[in-house]
C-alpha positions as a LaTeX table, in Angstrom:
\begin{tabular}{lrrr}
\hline
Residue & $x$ (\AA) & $y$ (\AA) & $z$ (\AA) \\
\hline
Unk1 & 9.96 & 10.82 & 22.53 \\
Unk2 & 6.18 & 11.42 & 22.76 \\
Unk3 & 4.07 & 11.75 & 19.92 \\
Unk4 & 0.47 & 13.56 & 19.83 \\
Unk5 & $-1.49$ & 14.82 & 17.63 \\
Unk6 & $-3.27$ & 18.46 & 17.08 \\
Unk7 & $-7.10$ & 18.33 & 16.96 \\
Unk8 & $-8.61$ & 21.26 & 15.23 \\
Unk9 & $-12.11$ & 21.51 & 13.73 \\
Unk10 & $-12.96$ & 24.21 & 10.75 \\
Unk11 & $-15.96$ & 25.62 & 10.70 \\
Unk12 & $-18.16$ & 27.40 & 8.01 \\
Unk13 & $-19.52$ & 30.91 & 8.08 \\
Unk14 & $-22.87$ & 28.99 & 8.88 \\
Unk15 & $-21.13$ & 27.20 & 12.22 \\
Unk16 & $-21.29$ & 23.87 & 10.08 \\
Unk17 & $-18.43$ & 21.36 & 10.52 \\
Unk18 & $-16.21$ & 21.12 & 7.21 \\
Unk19 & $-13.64$ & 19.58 & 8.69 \\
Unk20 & $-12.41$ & 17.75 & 12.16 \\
Unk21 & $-9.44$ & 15.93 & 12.42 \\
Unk22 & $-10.13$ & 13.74 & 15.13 \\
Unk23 & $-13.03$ & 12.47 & 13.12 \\
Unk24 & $-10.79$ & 12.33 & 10.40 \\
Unk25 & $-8.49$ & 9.98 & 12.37 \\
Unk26 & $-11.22$ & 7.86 & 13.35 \\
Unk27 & $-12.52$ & 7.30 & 9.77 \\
Unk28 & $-8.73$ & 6.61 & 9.04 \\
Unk29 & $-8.40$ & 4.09 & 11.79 \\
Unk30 & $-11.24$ & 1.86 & 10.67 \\
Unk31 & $-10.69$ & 2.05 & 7.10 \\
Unk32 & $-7.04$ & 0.47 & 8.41 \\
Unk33 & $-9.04$ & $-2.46$ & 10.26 \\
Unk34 & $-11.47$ & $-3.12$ & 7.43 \\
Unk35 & $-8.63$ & $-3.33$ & 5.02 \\
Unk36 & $-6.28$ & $-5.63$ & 7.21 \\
Unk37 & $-8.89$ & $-7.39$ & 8.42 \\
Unk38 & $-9.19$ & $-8.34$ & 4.63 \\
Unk39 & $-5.71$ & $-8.49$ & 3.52 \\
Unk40 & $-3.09$ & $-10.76$ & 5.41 \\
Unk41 & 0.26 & $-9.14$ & 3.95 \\
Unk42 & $-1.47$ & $-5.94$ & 5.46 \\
Unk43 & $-2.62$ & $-7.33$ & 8.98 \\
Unk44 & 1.00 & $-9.34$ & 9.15 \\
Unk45 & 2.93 & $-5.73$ & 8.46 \\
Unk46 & 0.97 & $-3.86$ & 11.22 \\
Unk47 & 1.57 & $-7.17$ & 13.81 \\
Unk48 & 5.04 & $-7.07$ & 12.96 \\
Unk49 & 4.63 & $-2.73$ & 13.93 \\
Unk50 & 2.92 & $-3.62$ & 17.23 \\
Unk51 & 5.64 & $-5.80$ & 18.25 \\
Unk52 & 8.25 & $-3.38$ & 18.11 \\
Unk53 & 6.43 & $-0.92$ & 19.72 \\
Unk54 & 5.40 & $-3.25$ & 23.06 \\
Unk55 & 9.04 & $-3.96$ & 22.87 \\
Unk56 & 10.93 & $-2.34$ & 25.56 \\
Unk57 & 14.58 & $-2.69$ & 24.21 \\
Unk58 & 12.88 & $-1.43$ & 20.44 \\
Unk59 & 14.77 & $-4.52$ & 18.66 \\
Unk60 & 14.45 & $-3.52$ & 15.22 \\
Unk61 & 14.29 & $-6.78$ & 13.70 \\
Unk62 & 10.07 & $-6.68$ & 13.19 \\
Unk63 & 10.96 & $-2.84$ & 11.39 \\
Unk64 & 13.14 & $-4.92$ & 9.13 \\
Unk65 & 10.60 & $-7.81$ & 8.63 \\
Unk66 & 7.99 & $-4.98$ & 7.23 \\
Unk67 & 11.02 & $-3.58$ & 4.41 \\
Unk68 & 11.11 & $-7.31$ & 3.83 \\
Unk69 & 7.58 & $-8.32$ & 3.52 \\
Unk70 & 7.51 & $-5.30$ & 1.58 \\
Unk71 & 9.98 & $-6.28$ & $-1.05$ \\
Unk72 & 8.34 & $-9.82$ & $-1.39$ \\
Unk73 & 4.89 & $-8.59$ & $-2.06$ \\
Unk74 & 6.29 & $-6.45$ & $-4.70$ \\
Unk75 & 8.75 & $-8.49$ & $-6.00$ \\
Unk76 & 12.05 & $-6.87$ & $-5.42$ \\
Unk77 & 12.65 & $-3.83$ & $-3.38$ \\
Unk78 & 13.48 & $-1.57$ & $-6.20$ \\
Unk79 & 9.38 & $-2.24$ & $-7.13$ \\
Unk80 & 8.31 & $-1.93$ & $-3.62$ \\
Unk81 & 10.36 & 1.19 & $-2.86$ \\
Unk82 & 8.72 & 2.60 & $-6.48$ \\
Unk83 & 5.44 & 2.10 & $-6.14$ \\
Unk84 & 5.13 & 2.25 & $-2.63$ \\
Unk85 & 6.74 & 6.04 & $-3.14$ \\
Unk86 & 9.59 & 5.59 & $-0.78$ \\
Unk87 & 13.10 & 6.57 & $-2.06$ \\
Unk88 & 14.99 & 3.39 & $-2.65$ \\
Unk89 & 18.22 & 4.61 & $-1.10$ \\
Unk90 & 16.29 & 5.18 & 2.31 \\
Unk91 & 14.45 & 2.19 & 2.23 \\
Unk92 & 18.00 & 0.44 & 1.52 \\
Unk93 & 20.03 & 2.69 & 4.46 \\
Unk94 & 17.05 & 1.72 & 7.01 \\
Unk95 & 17.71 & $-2.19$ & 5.97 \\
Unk96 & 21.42 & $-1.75$ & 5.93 \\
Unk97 & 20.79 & $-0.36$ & 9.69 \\
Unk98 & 18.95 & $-3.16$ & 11.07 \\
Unk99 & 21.45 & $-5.37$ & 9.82 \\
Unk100 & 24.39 & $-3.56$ & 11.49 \\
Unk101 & 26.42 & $-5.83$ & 13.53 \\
Unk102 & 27.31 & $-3.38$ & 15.69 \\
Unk103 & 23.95 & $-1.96$ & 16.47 \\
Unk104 & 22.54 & $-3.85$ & 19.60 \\
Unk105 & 19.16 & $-3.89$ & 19.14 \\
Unk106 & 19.81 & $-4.79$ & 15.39 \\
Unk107 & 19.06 & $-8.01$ & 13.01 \\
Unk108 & 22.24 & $-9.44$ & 14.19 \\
Unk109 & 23.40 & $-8.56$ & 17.88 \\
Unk110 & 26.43 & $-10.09$ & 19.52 \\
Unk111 & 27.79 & $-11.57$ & 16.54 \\
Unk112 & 30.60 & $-8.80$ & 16.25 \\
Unk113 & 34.31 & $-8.73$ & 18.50 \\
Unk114 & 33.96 & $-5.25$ & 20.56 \\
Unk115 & 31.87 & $-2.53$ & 21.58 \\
Unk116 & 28.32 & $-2.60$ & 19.99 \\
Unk117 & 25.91 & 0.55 & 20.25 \\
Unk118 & 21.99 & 1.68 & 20.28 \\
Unk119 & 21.14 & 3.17 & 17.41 \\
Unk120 & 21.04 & 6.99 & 17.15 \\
Unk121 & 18.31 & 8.83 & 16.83 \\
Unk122 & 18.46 & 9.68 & 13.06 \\
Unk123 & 18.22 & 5.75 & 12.55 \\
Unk124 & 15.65 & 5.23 & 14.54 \\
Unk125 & 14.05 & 7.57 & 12.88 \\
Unk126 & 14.95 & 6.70 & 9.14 \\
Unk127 & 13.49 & 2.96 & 9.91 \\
Unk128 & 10.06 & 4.49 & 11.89 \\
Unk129 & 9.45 & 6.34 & 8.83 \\
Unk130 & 10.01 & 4.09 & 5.77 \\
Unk131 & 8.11 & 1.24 & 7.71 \\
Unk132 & 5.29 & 3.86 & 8.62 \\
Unk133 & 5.27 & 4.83 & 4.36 \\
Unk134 & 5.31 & 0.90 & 3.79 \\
Unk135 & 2.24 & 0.54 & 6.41 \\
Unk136 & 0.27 & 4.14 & 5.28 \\
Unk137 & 0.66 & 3.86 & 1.16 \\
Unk138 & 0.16 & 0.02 & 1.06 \\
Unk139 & $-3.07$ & 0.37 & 2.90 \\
Unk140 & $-3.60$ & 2.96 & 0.69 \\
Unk141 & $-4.20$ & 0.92 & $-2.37$ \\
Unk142 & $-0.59$ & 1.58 & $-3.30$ \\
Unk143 & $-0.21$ & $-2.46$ & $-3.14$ \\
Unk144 & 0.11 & $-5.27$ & $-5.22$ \\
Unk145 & $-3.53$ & $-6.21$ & $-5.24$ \\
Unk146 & $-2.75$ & $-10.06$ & $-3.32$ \\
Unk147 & $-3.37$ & $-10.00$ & $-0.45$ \\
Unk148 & $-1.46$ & $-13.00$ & 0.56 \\
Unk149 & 2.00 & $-14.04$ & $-0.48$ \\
Unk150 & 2.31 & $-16.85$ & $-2.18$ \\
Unk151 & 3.64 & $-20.38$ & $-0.32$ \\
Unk152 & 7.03 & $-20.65$ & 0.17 \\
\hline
\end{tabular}
C-alpha cells in the first residue's frame, strides 16, 4: 500500500493564496518537531512509529508500545482512549491484536502449537490508525501536560 497526499492551493478572486496544503503540511511537520523536541513521551511515541515503519517484517510490537505509553501517560487506558478521542473498544481490539499468539509479527510470536498467520489487512489497519490518533491528538495538546513519565 502506498500512501500520498493531494496538494491543492485555493485562491481568492484577487489571485491571493488562502490556502495551500503543502504549506499546510510543512507548518504541521515542524510544529511536530518543536513539540517532541520538547516533550519526551511525545519524541519516544514517534521513535517507537519510525521503527515499525523501517521494519521490513512490520512487527507490531513498537504499534503496541505507543497504546501502552499511551495508557501510562494517562493513567489507564479508559483515560487515554477518552481524552485522546479514540473509541476505547478500538484502542482495546488493536492491543488485543498485537498480542495475538497466533499473529506472527505480533507481541508474542512462536509461543503458540500450530499454524500462526500475518495479520490481515483490517488489523493492520485498526492498529495504524489508533497509534496515528495517539501520535496526531497528543501532539495536539490533547495530552496530559508531563512531558515525561514518571521513574519506574
Amino acid at each position: 500500500m502506498s500512501v500520498g497526499h493531494a496538494e491543492f492551493r485555493l485562491l481568492g478572486s484577487n489571485g491571493e493564496v488562502l490556502i495551500d496544503s503543502r504549506e499546510q503540511r510543512l507548518q504541521d511537520a515542524l510544529q511536530l518537531a518543536q513539540t517532541a523536541g520538547s516533550n519526551d513521551i511525545l519524541r519516544r511515541m514517534i521513535d517507537f512509529r519510525l521503527s515499525y515503519y523501517v521494519d521490513a517484517d512490520r512487527k507490531l510490537a513498537p504499534l503496541l508500545d505507543i497504546i501502552e505509553l499511551a495508557e501510562t501517560a494517562f493513567g489507564h487506558e479508559h483515560e487515554a482512549a477518552k481524552q485522546l478521542g479514540i473509541d476505547l473498544k478500538e484502542m482495546q481490539a488493536a492491543r488485543k491484536i498485537t498480542h495475538d499468539k497466533h499473529i506472527l509479527t505480533g507481541r508474542h510470536p512462536g509461543r503458540t502449537v500450530g499454524v500462526q498467520r500475518g495479520p490481515t489487512p483490517e488489523e493492520l489497519n485498526l492498529c495504524e490508525r489508533i497509534v496515528d490518533t495517539i501520535i496526531a491528538n497528543y501532539a495536539h495538546g490533547r495530552g496530559p501536560r508531563q512531558t515525561r513519565l514518571p521513574p519506574k
